[in-house]
GROMACS .gro file of C-alpha atoms in nm:
model
  507
    1MET     CA    1   0.000   0.000   0.000
    2SER     CA    2   0.136   0.343  -0.094
    3LYS     CA    3   0.189   0.624   0.152
    4ALA     CA    4  -0.053   0.915   0.172
    5LEU     CA    5   0.175   1.106   0.411
    6GLU     CA    6   0.546   1.077   0.479
    7LEU     CA    7   0.714   1.294   0.743
    8SER     CA    8   1.089   1.269   0.788
    9HIS     CA    9   1.285   1.446   1.067
   10VAL     CA   10   1.054   1.749   1.075
   11SER     CA   11   1.145   2.038   1.308
   12LYS     CA   12   0.996   2.382   1.379
   13HIS     CA   13   1.051   2.652   1.640
   14TYR     CA   14   0.896   2.989   1.732
   15GLY     CA   15   1.154   3.214   1.891
   16LYS     CA   16   1.296   3.019   2.184
   17LEU     CA   17   1.017   2.761   2.175
   18GLN     CA   18   1.099   2.437   1.997
   19ALA     CA   19   0.756   2.330   1.872
   20LEU     CA   20   0.864   2.017   1.679
   21THR     CA   21   1.181   1.810   1.708
   22ASP     CA   22   1.279   1.535   1.462
   23VAL     CA   23   0.923   1.417   1.393
   24SER     CA   24   0.900   1.117   1.160
   25PHE     CA   25   0.608   0.889   1.069
   26SER     CA   26   0.404   0.779   0.768
   27VAL     CA   27   0.033   0.724   0.703
   28GLU     CA   28  -0.104   0.468   0.459
   29GLN     CA   29  -0.360   0.561   0.197
   30GLY     CA   30  -0.712   0.514   0.334
   31GLU     CA   31  -0.592   0.493   0.695
   32VAL     CA   32  -0.750   0.674   0.992
   33PHE     CA   33  -0.447   0.796   1.186
   34GLY     CA   34  -0.465   0.976   1.522
   35LEU     CA   35  -0.243   1.251   1.662
   36ILE     CA   36  -0.275   1.271   2.039
   37GLY     CA   37  -0.098   1.458   2.315
   38PRO     CA   38  -0.138   1.746   2.562
   39ASP     CA   39  -0.186   2.109   2.464
   40GLY     CA   40   0.144   2.251   2.339
   41ALA     CA   41   0.267   1.914   2.215
   42GLY     CA   42   0.306   2.046   1.858
   43LYS     CA   43  -0.001   1.889   1.696
   44THR     CA   44  -0.137   2.211   1.542
   45SER     CA   45   0.206   2.307   1.405
   46LEU     CA   46   0.228   1.963   1.247
   47PHE     CA   47  -0.117   1.997   1.088
   48ARG     CA   48  -0.030   2.338   0.946
   49ILE     CA   49   0.292   2.200   0.796
   50MET     CA   50   0.107   1.906   0.638
   51ALA     CA   51  -0.150   2.152   0.497
   52THR     CA   52   0.133   2.371   0.353
   53LEU     CA   53   0.038   2.665   0.578
   54LEU     CA   54   0.376   2.650   0.756
   55LEU     CA   55   0.718   2.559   0.626
   56PRO     CA   56   0.929   2.308   0.821
   57GLU     CA   57   1.273   2.431   0.927
   58GLY     CA   58   1.422   2.086   0.904
   59GLY     CA   59   1.323   1.761   0.737
   60HIS     CA   60   1.055   1.721   0.473
   61VAL     CA   61   0.691   1.622   0.430
   62ARG     CA   62   0.532   1.453   0.130
   63VAL     CA   63   0.156   1.430   0.069
   64ASP     CA   64   0.047   1.183  -0.200
   65GLY     CA   65   0.407   1.190  -0.316
   66TYR     CA   66   0.431   1.570  -0.344
   67ASP     CA   67   0.669   1.781  -0.136
   68THR     CA   68   0.502   2.044   0.085
   69VAL     CA   69   0.766   2.307   0.007
   70SER     CA   70   0.839   2.274  -0.364
   71GLN     CA   71   0.503   2.132  -0.480
   72MET     CA   72   0.249   2.292  -0.248
   73GLU     CA   73   0.009   2.386  -0.530
   74HIS     CA   74  -0.045   2.013  -0.601
   75ILE     CA   75  -0.097   1.935  -0.233
   76ARG     CA   76  -0.359   2.206  -0.177
   77LYS     CA   77  -0.578   2.040  -0.437
   78ARG     CA   78  -0.551   1.710  -0.250
   79VAL     CA   79  -0.583   1.816   0.116
   80GLY     CA   80  -0.887   1.918   0.317
   81TYR     CA   81  -0.808   2.093   0.646
   82MET     CA   82  -1.042   2.157   0.939
   83PRO     CA   83  -0.869   2.355   1.216
   84GLY     CA   84  -0.968   2.318   1.580
   85ARG     CA   85  -1.155   2.649   1.609
   86PHE     CA   86  -1.345   2.592   1.287
   87SER     CA   87  -1.264   2.795   0.979
   88LEU     CA   88  -1.603   2.951   0.924
   89TYR     CA   89  -1.696   3.313   0.868
   90GLN     CA   90  -1.956   3.381   1.135
   91ASP     CA   91  -2.129   3.664   0.946
   92LEU     CA   92  -2.171   3.465   0.625
   93THR     CA   93  -2.458   3.224   0.572
   94VAL     CA   94  -2.417   2.849   0.543
   95GLU     CA   95  -2.427   2.854   0.163
   96GLU     CA   96  -2.204   3.164   0.143
   97ASN     CA   97  -1.937   2.991   0.351
   98LEU     CA   98  -1.951   2.683   0.132
   99ALA     CA   99  -1.937   2.885  -0.191
  100PHE     CA  100  -1.642   3.083  -0.057
  101PHE     CA  101  -1.437   2.771   0.016
  102ALA     CA  102  -1.532   2.615  -0.317
  103THR     CA  103  -1.402   2.929  -0.492
  104ILE     CA  104  -1.073   2.912  -0.302
  105PHE     CA  105  -1.020   2.559  -0.433
  106GLY     CA  106  -1.114   2.652  -0.789
  107THR     CA  107  -1.441   2.463  -0.796
  108THR     CA  108  -1.811   2.525  -0.733
  109VAL     CA  109  -2.063   2.384  -0.489
  110ASP     CA  110  -2.247   2.215  -0.777
  111GLU     CA  111  -1.927   2.046  -0.899
  112GLY     CA  112  -1.834   1.929  -0.549
  113TYR     CA  113  -2.184   1.846  -0.425
  114ASP     CA  114  -2.148   1.468  -0.459
  115SER     CA  115  -1.843   1.481  -0.230
  116ILE     CA  116  -2.036   1.650   0.050
  117LYS     CA  117  -2.397   1.540  -0.008
  118ALA     CA  118  -2.415   1.293   0.283
  119ILE     CA  119  -2.301   1.562   0.529
  120TYR     CA  120  -2.423   1.889   0.378
  121SER     CA  121  -2.777   1.760   0.318
  122GLN     CA  122  -2.824   1.755   0.698
  123ILE     CA  123  -2.772   2.132   0.725
  124GLU     CA  124  -2.887   2.241   0.378
  125PRO     CA  125  -3.236   2.335   0.510
  126PHE     CA  126  -3.055   2.609   0.710
  127ARG     CA  127  -2.847   2.733   0.416
  128HIS     CA  128  -2.969   3.093   0.459
  129ARG     CA  129  -2.876   3.106   0.830
  130LYS     CA  130  -2.556   3.281   0.937
  131ALA     CA  131  -2.284   3.045   1.059
  132GLY     CA  132  -2.259   3.230   1.388
  133ALA     CA  133  -2.622   3.137   1.466
  134LEU     CA  134  -2.565   2.762   1.424
  135SER     CA  135  -2.527   2.515   1.708
  136GLY     CA  136  -2.188   2.353   1.764
  137GLY     CA  137  -2.285   2.032   1.587
  138MET     CA  138  -2.413   2.217   1.282
  139LYS     CA  139  -2.100   2.435   1.264
  140GLN     CA  140  -1.900   2.115   1.272
  141LYS     CA  141  -2.089   1.970   0.976
  142LEU     CA  142  -2.056   2.294   0.779
  143ALA     CA  143  -1.682   2.316   0.846
  144LEU     CA  144  -1.638   1.954   0.736
  145SER     CA  145  -1.840   2.023   0.420
  146CYS     CA  146  -1.616   2.323   0.343
  147ALA     CA  147  -1.307   2.104   0.386
  148LEU     CA  148  -1.446   1.838   0.152
  149VAL     CA  149  -1.604   2.048  -0.123
  150HIS     CA  150  -1.304   2.005  -0.356
  151ALA     CA  151  -1.300   1.623  -0.311
  152PRO     CA  152  -0.961   1.591  -0.134
  153SER     CA  153  -0.778   1.260  -0.095
  154VAL     CA  154  -0.638   1.353   0.248
  155LEU     CA  155  -0.842   1.506   0.532
  156LEU     CA  156  -0.666   1.679   0.824
  157LEU     CA  157  -0.879   1.735   1.136
  158ASP     CA  158  -0.730   1.929   1.428
  159GLU     CA  159  -0.952   1.842   1.729
  160PRO     CA  160  -1.275   1.891   1.530
  161THR     CA  161  -1.504   1.778   1.815
  162THR     CA  162  -1.377   1.994   2.102
  163GLY     CA  163  -1.672   2.176   2.257
  164VAL     CA  164  -1.926   1.957   2.077
  165ASP     CA  165  -2.179   1.738   2.258
  166PRO     CA  166  -2.136   1.357   2.266
  167VAL     CA  167  -2.414   1.284   2.017
  168SER     CA  168  -2.274   1.528   1.758
  169ARG     CA  169  -1.927   1.376   1.815
  170LYS     CA  170  -2.063   1.030   1.739
  171GLU     CA  171  -2.235   1.163   1.426
  172LEU     CA  172  -1.909   1.317   1.302
  173TRP     CA  173  -1.721   0.990   1.341
  174GLU     CA  174  -1.998   0.806   1.160
  175MET     CA  175  -1.942   1.050   0.873
  176LEU     CA  176  -1.567   0.986   0.889
  177SER     CA  177  -1.632   0.612   0.858
  178ILE     CA  178  -1.818   0.681   0.533
  179LEU     CA  179  -1.525   0.891   0.408
  180LYS     CA  180  -1.282   0.612   0.496
  181GLU     CA  181  -1.490   0.369   0.290
  182ARG     CA  182  -1.443   0.609  -0.003
  183GLY     CA  183  -1.066   0.574   0.037
  184ILE     CA  184  -0.999   0.916   0.192
  185THR     CA  185  -0.701   0.923   0.427
  186ILE     CA  186  -0.786   1.085   0.760
  187VAL     CA  187  -0.546   1.230   1.018
  188ALA     CA  188  -0.729   1.348   1.330
  189ALA     CA  189  -0.626   1.495   1.663
  190THR     CA  190  -0.858   1.436   1.957
  191PRO     CA  191  -0.853   1.439   2.340
  192TYR     CA  192  -1.147   1.192   2.364
  193LEU     CA  193  -1.063   0.830   2.445
  194ASP     CA  194  -1.355   0.685   2.247
  195GLU     CA  195  -1.238   0.876   1.939
  196ILE     CA  196  -0.876   0.765   1.988
  197HIS     CA  197  -0.999   0.404   1.976
  198ARG     CA  198  -1.159   0.473   1.635
  199CYS     CA  199  -0.813   0.533   1.483
  200GLY     CA  200  -0.621   0.246   1.331
  201ARG     CA  201  -0.290   0.379   1.464
  202VAL     CA  202  -0.198   0.682   1.672
  203ALA     CA  203   0.114   0.888   1.731
  204PHE     CA  204   0.159   1.032   2.080
  205LEU     CA  205   0.334   1.372   2.079
  206SER     CA  206   0.474   1.545   2.385
  207GLU     CA  207   0.682   1.865   2.386
  208GLY     CA  208   0.723   1.844   2.009
  209LYS     CA  209   0.855   1.487   2.002
  210VAL     CA  210   0.698   1.158   1.896
  211MET     CA  211   0.693   0.943   2.209
  212GLY     CA  212   0.535   0.641   2.043
  213ILE     CA  213   0.342   0.515   1.739
  214ASP     CA  214   0.121   0.207   1.769
  215THR     CA  215  -0.237   0.090   1.782
  216ALA     CA  216  -0.464   0.303   2.000
  217GLY     CA  217  -0.492   0.033   2.265
  218ASN     CA  218  -0.117  -0.015   2.296
  219ILE     CA  219  -0.044   0.361   2.316
  220LEU     CA  220  -0.313   0.413   2.581
  221ASP     CA  221  -0.170   0.124   2.782
  222ARG     CA  222   0.189   0.253   2.753
  223PHE     CA  223   0.093   0.605   2.860
  224ALA     CA  224  -0.192   0.518   3.094
  225SER     CA  225  -0.085   0.777   3.354
  226ILE     CA  226  -0.166   1.052   3.102
  227PHE     CA  227  -0.465   0.911   2.914
  228CYS     CA  228  -0.623   0.674   3.167
  229PRO     CA  229  -0.567   0.818   3.518
  230PRO     CA  230  -0.764   0.655   3.799
  231PRO     CA  231  -1.113   0.804   3.825
  232LEU     CA  232  -1.205   1.038   4.105
  233GLU     CA  233  -1.453   0.906   4.358
  234HIS     CA  234  -1.714   1.101   4.553
  235GLY     CA  235  -1.555   0.957   4.864
  236ASP     CA  236  -1.231   1.142   4.785
  237ARG     CA  237  -1.387   1.458   4.931
  238GLU     CA  238  -1.609   1.318   5.205
  239ALA     CA  239  -1.358   1.371   5.485
  240ALA     CA  240  -1.370   1.750   5.448
  241PRO     CA  241  -1.730   1.860   5.390
  242GLY     CA  242  -1.836   1.851   5.754
  243LYS     CA  243  -1.579   2.124   5.822
  244VAL     CA  244  -1.769   2.378   5.613
  245ALA     CA  245  -1.938   2.620   5.848
  246GLY     CA  246  -2.316   2.611   5.857
  247MET     CA  247  -2.351   2.304   5.633
  248GLN     CA  248  -2.550   1.995   5.720
  249TYR     CA  249  -2.565   1.667   5.535
  250THR     CA  250  -2.853   1.422   5.532
  251GLY     CA  251  -2.659   1.108   5.451
  252SER     CA  252  -2.557   0.940   5.126
  253GLN     CA  253  -2.747   0.884   4.808
  254GLY     CA  254  -2.654   0.750   4.467
  255THR     CA  255  -2.318   0.594   4.384
  256GLY     CA  256  -2.016   0.696   4.586
  257GLY     CA  257  -2.200   0.864   4.874
  258THR     CA  258  -2.323   1.201   4.747
  259ARG     CA  259  -2.315   1.487   4.998
  260ARG     CA  260  -2.649   1.647   5.082
  261PRO     CA  261  -2.622   2.006   5.204
  262THR     CA  262  -2.952   2.168   5.297
  263GLU     CA  263  -2.930   2.538   5.196
  264ASN     CA  264  -3.036   2.633   4.843
  265VAL     CA  265  -2.801   2.872   4.660
  266ILE     CA  266  -2.985   2.856   4.325
  267GLU     CA  267  -3.364   2.835   4.294
  268VAL     CA  268  -3.544   2.832   3.958
  269GLU     CA  269  -3.922   2.814   3.907
  270HIS     CA  270  -4.090   2.783   3.564
  271LEU     CA  271  -3.813   2.978   3.390
  272VAL     CA  272  -3.874   3.074   3.027
  273LYS     CA  273  -3.661   3.260   2.774
  274ALA     CA  274  -3.824   3.325   2.438
  275PHE     CA  275  -3.686   3.485   2.122
  276GLY     CA  276  -3.999   3.574   1.931
  277THR     CA  277  -4.202   3.253   1.916
  278PHE     CA  278  -3.897   3.034   1.983
  279ARG     CA  279  -3.857   2.919   2.344
  280ALA     CA  280  -3.487   2.856   2.396
  281VAL     CA  281  -3.560   2.775   2.762
  282ASP     CA  282  -3.906   2.632   2.808
  283ASP     CA  283  -4.043   2.620   3.166
  284ILE     CA  284  -3.759   2.472   3.372
  285SER     CA  285  -3.753   2.436   3.753
  286PHE     CA  286  -3.474   2.312   3.982
  287SER     CA  287  -3.266   2.408   4.287
  288VAL     CA  288  -2.898   2.371   4.376
  289LYS     CA  289  -2.767   2.344   4.732
  290LYS     CA  290  -2.471   2.505   4.903
  291GLY     CA  291  -2.147   2.322   4.831
  292GLU     CA  292  -2.310   2.099   4.569
  293ILE     CA  293  -2.148   2.012   4.236
  294PHE     CA  294  -2.435   2.040   3.990
  295GLY     CA  295  -2.390   1.922   3.632
  296PHE     CA  296  -2.600   2.110   3.375
  297LEU     CA  297  -2.594   1.898   3.060
  298GLY     CA  298  -2.753   1.911   2.718
  299ALA     CA  299  -2.671   1.872   2.351
  300ASN     CA  300  -2.571   2.177   2.148
  301GLY     CA  301  -2.891   2.373   2.096
  302ALA     CA  302  -3.072   2.230   2.400
  303GLY     CA  303  -3.089   2.570   2.573
  304LYS     CA  304  -2.837   2.528   2.853
  305THR     CA  305  -2.621   2.826   2.749
  306THR     CA  306  -2.927   3.051   2.740
  307ALA     CA  307  -3.029   2.928   3.085
  308MET     CA  308  -2.680   2.990   3.222
  309HIS     CA  309  -2.683   3.344   3.082
  310MET     CA  310  -2.997   3.416   3.284
  311LEU     CA  311  -2.853   3.267   3.602
  312THR     CA  312  -2.532   3.470   3.570
  313GLY     CA  313  -2.711   3.800   3.509
  314LEU     CA  314  -2.615   3.829   3.143
  315ASN     CA  315  -2.974   3.801   3.023
  316GLN     CA  316  -3.316   3.837   3.182
  317PRO     CA  317  -3.598   3.583   3.163
  318THR     CA  318  -3.916   3.621   2.963
  319SER     CA  319  -4.112   3.471   3.252
  320GLY     CA  320  -4.068   3.262   3.564
  321LYS     CA  321  -3.860   3.321   3.873
  322GLY     CA  322  -3.504   3.259   3.982
  323ARG     CA  323  -3.266   3.347   4.265
  324VAL     CA  324  -2.887   3.307   4.266
  325ALA     CA  325  -2.686   3.366   4.584
  326GLY     CA  326  -2.995   3.534   4.731
  327PHE     CA  327  -3.052   3.776   4.440
  328ASP     CA  328  -3.342   3.789   4.197
  329ILE     CA  329  -3.230   3.714   3.839
  330SER     CA  330  -3.494   3.951   3.694
  331THR     CA  331  -3.422   4.262   3.902
  332GLU     CA  332  -3.087   4.214   4.080
  333TYR     CA  333  -2.870   4.082   3.799
  334GLU     CA  334  -2.593   4.337   3.861
  335GLN     CA  335  -2.564   4.215   4.222
  336ILE     CA  336  -2.549   3.858   4.093
  337LYS     CA  337  -2.254   3.942   3.868
  338ARG     CA  338  -2.060   4.079   4.168
  339ASN     CA  339  -2.133   3.780   4.390
  340ILE     CA  340  -2.060   3.483   4.166
  341GLY     CA  341  -1.759   3.338   3.991
  342TYR     CA  342  -1.762   3.255   3.620
  343MET     CA  343  -1.527   3.066   3.391
  344SER     CA  344  -1.598   3.005   3.024
  345GLN     CA  345  -1.439   2.758   2.783
  346ARG     CA  346  -1.236   3.051   2.647
  347PHE     CA  347  -1.122   3.119   3.005
  348SER     CA  348  -1.138   3.504   3.040
  349LEU     CA  349  -0.776   3.560   3.134
  350TYR     CA  350  -0.584   3.844   2.969
  351GLU     CA  351  -0.322   3.669   2.758
  352ASP     CA  352  -0.081   3.965   2.743
  353LEU     CA  353  -0.071   4.014   3.122
  354THR     CA  354   0.136   3.814   3.367
  355VAL     CA  355  -0.006   3.559   3.609
  356GLY     CA  356   0.023   3.804   3.898
  357GLU     CA  357  -0.129   4.091   3.699
  358ASN     CA  358  -0.432   3.879   3.605
  359ILE     CA  359  -0.493   3.789   3.969
  360ARG     CA  360  -0.466   4.153   4.083
  361LEU     CA  361  -0.691   4.275   3.802
  362PHE     CA  362  -0.978   4.036   3.874
  363ALA     CA  363  -0.944   4.071   4.252
  364GLY     CA  364  -0.970   4.449   4.211
  365ILE     CA  365  -1.280   4.414   3.996
  366TYR     CA  366  -1.441   4.222   4.279
  367GLY     CA  367  -1.351   4.499   4.524
  368MET     CA  368  -1.088   4.317   4.727
  369LYS     CA  369  -0.837   4.527   4.925
  370GLY     CA  370  -0.468   4.541   4.840
  371ASP     CA  371  -0.332   4.368   5.151
  372VAL     CA  372  -0.586   4.086   5.116
  373ILE     CA  373  -0.501   4.047   4.746
  374ALA     CA  374  -0.128   4.025   4.824
  375ARG     CA  375  -0.175   3.761   5.095
  376LYS     CA  376  -0.419   3.547   4.899
  377THR     CA  377  -0.206   3.573   4.583
  378ASP     CA  378   0.092   3.422   4.767
  379GLU     CA  379  -0.130   3.146   4.904
  380LEU     CA  380  -0.280   3.072   4.562
  381LEU     CA  381   0.052   3.062   4.375
  382ASP     CA  382   0.195   2.831   4.641
  383ARG     CA  383  -0.108   2.599   4.626
  384LEU     CA  384  -0.092   2.578   4.245
  385LYS     CA  385   0.288   2.546   4.250
  386PHE     CA  386   0.300   2.861   4.033
  387SER     CA  387   0.526   3.063   4.265
  388GLY     CA  388   0.802   3.072   4.006
  389HIS     CA  389   0.563   3.196   3.738
  390ARG     CA  390   0.419   3.509   3.901
  391ASP     CA  391   0.577   3.724   3.627
  392THR     CA  392   0.514   3.481   3.339
  393ILE     CA  393   0.296   3.609   3.052
  394VAL     CA  394  -0.024   3.404   3.047
  395SER     CA  395  -0.011   3.344   2.670
  396SER     CA  396   0.303   3.135   2.719
  397LEU     CA  397   0.143   2.897   2.970
  398PRO     CA  398   0.026   2.548   2.870
  399LEU     CA  399  -0.350   2.508   2.834
  400GLY     CA  400  -0.380   2.304   3.154
  401TRP     CA  401  -0.203   2.576   3.353
  402LYS     CA  402  -0.427   2.848   3.208
  403GLN     CA  403  -0.726   2.636   3.299
  404LYS     CA  404  -0.622   2.600   3.663
  405LEU     CA  405  -0.535   2.968   3.688
  406ALA     CA  406  -0.865   3.080   3.533
  407PHE     CA  407  -1.065   2.864   3.775
  408SER     CA  408  -0.864   2.986   4.074
  409VAL     CA  409  -0.913   3.349   3.967
  410SER     CA  410  -1.288   3.290   3.926
  411ILE     CA  411  -1.319   3.187   4.294
  412PHE     CA  412  -1.044   3.414   4.431
  413HIS     CA  413  -1.308   3.633   4.601
  414GLU     CA  414  -1.473   3.325   4.761
  415PRO     CA  415  -1.812   3.353   4.585
  416GLY     CA  416  -2.110   3.150   4.699
  417VAL     CA  417  -2.140   2.990   4.357
  418VAL     CA  418  -1.914   2.953   4.053
  419PHE     CA  419  -2.040   2.885   3.701
  420LEU     CA  420  -1.811   2.677   3.480
  421ASP     CA  421  -1.906   2.667   3.110
  422GLU     CA  422  -1.728   2.367   2.952
  423PRO     CA  423  -1.406   2.447   3.140
  424THR     CA  424  -1.207   2.140   3.033
  425GLY     CA  425  -1.260   2.138   2.656
  426GLY     CA  426  -0.965   2.000   2.461
  427VAL     CA  427  -0.758   1.900   2.765
  428ASP     CA  428  -0.598   1.559   2.819
  429PRO     CA  429  -0.753   1.326   3.081
  430ALA     CA  430  -0.474   1.363   3.340
  431THR     CA  431  -0.501   1.743   3.336
  432ARG     CA  432  -0.880   1.723   3.351
  433ARG     CA  433  -0.854   1.504   3.660
  434GLN     CA  434  -0.628   1.763   3.827
  435PHE     CA  435  -0.882   2.033   3.742
  436TRP     CA  436  -1.160   1.833   3.906
  437GLU     CA  437  -0.952   1.802   4.220
  438LEU     CA  438  -0.966   2.183   4.235
  439ILE     CA  439  -1.345   2.166   4.191
  440TYR     CA  440  -1.376   1.917   4.475
  441ASP     CA  441  -1.162   2.138   4.697
  442ALA     CA  442  -1.383   2.441   4.620
  443ALA     CA  443  -1.700   2.243   4.697
  444ALA     CA  444  -1.551   2.123   5.025
  445ARG     CA  445  -1.504   2.490   5.119
  446GLY     CA  446  -1.876   2.550   5.063
  447ILE     CA  447  -1.861   2.697   4.711
  448THR     CA  448  -2.145   2.571   4.492
  449VAL     CA  449  -2.018   2.454   4.152
  450PHE     CA  450  -2.254   2.480   3.854
  451VAL     CA  451  -2.081   2.313   3.559
  452THR     CA  452  -2.155   2.228   3.196
  453THR     CA  453  -1.945   1.964   3.024
  454HIS     CA  454  -1.943   1.741   2.718
  455TYR     CA  455  -1.723   1.482   2.892
  456MET     CA  456  -1.952   1.215   3.033
  457ASP     CA  457  -1.686   1.083   3.272
  458GLU     CA  458  -1.702   1.430   3.433
  459ALA     CA  459  -2.080   1.398   3.462
  460GLU     CA  460  -2.014   1.100   3.688
  461TYR     CA  461  -1.817   1.331   3.922
  462CYS     CA  462  -2.117   1.558   3.989
  463ASP     CA  463  -2.343   1.527   4.294
  464ARG     CA  464  -2.651   1.574   4.076
  465ILE     CA  465  -2.716   1.624   3.707
  466SER     CA  466  -2.988   1.779   3.495
  467ILE     CA  467  -3.013   1.700   3.123
  468MET     CA  468  -3.188   1.949   2.893
  469VAL     CA  469  -3.358   1.851   2.568
  470ASP     CA  470  -3.534   2.107   2.346
  471GLY     CA  471  -3.536   2.372   2.619
  472LYS     CA  472  -3.680   2.147   2.889
  473ILE     CA  473  -3.521   1.944   3.169
  474HIS     CA  474  -3.585   1.579   3.080
  475ALA     CA  475  -3.387   1.422   3.365
  476LEU     CA  476  -3.268   1.533   3.709
  477GLY     CA  477  -3.091   1.330   3.978
  478THR     CA  478  -2.764   1.179   4.094
  479PRO     CA  479  -2.561   0.985   3.836
  480GLY     CA  480  -2.662   0.662   4.009
  481GLU     CA  481  -3.029   0.755   4.011
  482LEU     CA  482  -3.030   0.842   3.639
  483LYS     CA  483  -2.850   0.524   3.539
  484ARG     CA  484  -3.102   0.319   3.737
  485GLN     CA  485  -3.399   0.520   3.605
  486PHE     CA  486  -3.307   0.455   3.241
  487ASN     CA  487  -3.146   0.114   3.306
  488LEU     CA  488  -2.825   0.217   3.129
  489PRO     CA  489  -2.463   0.142   3.229
  490ASP     CA  490  -2.312   0.493   3.231
  491MET     CA  491  -2.387   0.862   3.180
  492ASP     CA  492  -2.271   0.852   2.819
  493HIS     CA  493  -2.551   0.609   2.736
  494VAL     CA  494  -2.803   0.810   2.941
  495PHE     CA  495  -2.708   1.137   2.768
  496THR     CA  496  -2.715   0.981   2.422
  497TYR     CA  497  -3.053   0.819   2.483
  498LEU     CA  498  -3.211   1.149   2.592
  499ALA     CA  499  -3.034   1.379   2.343
  500ARG     CA  500  -3.149   1.168   2.048
  501GLN     CA  501  -3.509   1.244   2.145
  502ALA     CA  502  -3.455   1.610   2.047
  503ASN     CA  503  -3.671   1.755   1.773
  504ARG     CA  504  -3.503   2.090   1.716
  505LYS     CA  505  -3.162   2.100   1.551
  506SER     CA  506  -3.027   2.446   1.626
  507ASP     CA  507  -2.996   2.708   1.899
   0.00000   0.00000   0.00000
């Protein structure tokens, strides 16, 4: 079998940072090949070199026999590239995006339609909608259609499912199976274990070097400490909760002994948010207790982001009632903003400021005094083992470090509740586990954690979970209760079962 990709001793650096060092491997035609590794491992640099968007400083790369430096015009006709943050123009419609990419590749949508029909037909009814108004799963399908419109022989996917719900992830990989049957070579980066197992072989990169190339199972076994760390248990944090002042617990429930504090920090009754005749949030009711870790799940387009915007004071409800940290979400939303913590998937750190400057900035916004900021900053940096990085520019930190810092900054002022919107997207399992240790520590101190996630192993870590479908809450309970209710083995199966009952396909 001939080689679709051949990389030989490839190197690349940016200033003092050595992004790639002596990288060599090959990919067979028609193979599904995985690139895995932590943030900063060099995966994106490697994709950009294979797509002829970057030049290697050492070594060479050949795609379908063509050299990426001297014959790039031939390669660009043969490669489809889908970067991690999508490549769509948010202000263009679905069909305008597709036509634009077809023009770049010297073709038309009509000429390339057969190459994308199986995927594009699912979103074609929304062809006049702007890309920015699509759900994550629909953006994913559009971006894949744009990458395939010129019928490439090699498809490069740089973490295409990060930030996308489990059902949409499964749908994408079903599409990739169809492409493989058509003989298209696929190279994909992913942090998800189930997706890694879908690859025939994988290369594990770390600090710009290839640490191993083998079947997915063998690589995951060899580097189990990174990809398969031991799961956290609810019992890991049961020694501390009784120390939280004013908290009472009414025993255990569900798997692992869930803690049961008695004071409600969030209360929602018949909450509705409508945009015209469309009810993004459609009559939901629930409460969250002090110190509880509450998972707020739903497929892209289910309405959970809209609901979170109301709870955090960013938007006001159409009808219904809600209180967060004692404040009314309809009339006291400015007070809510000052008394909660918030961390989005994009973090909210200032990349061009140092670690210490970011801490001081956010602490000042929350009205903390200088001497308190100084003392708590020292304590925080020591706890995170960041003491030597106080003056480090945040943009230079690895993703996992930024993640820990952003979470710590969001609760620096000791809020009653912190909202975490997909905080671990795109991070390797070992780093995600460390992040959840920080969450457990915050909950043990009495901080309520309200978290959205697309990782179903993280759903198992929550005290209770709600699952939204089409703007409504279709399930609410502990992980153990939900698995028993639906007679399913894990939260991934529960989520998939409920999410596939959805009727609407977009936010």
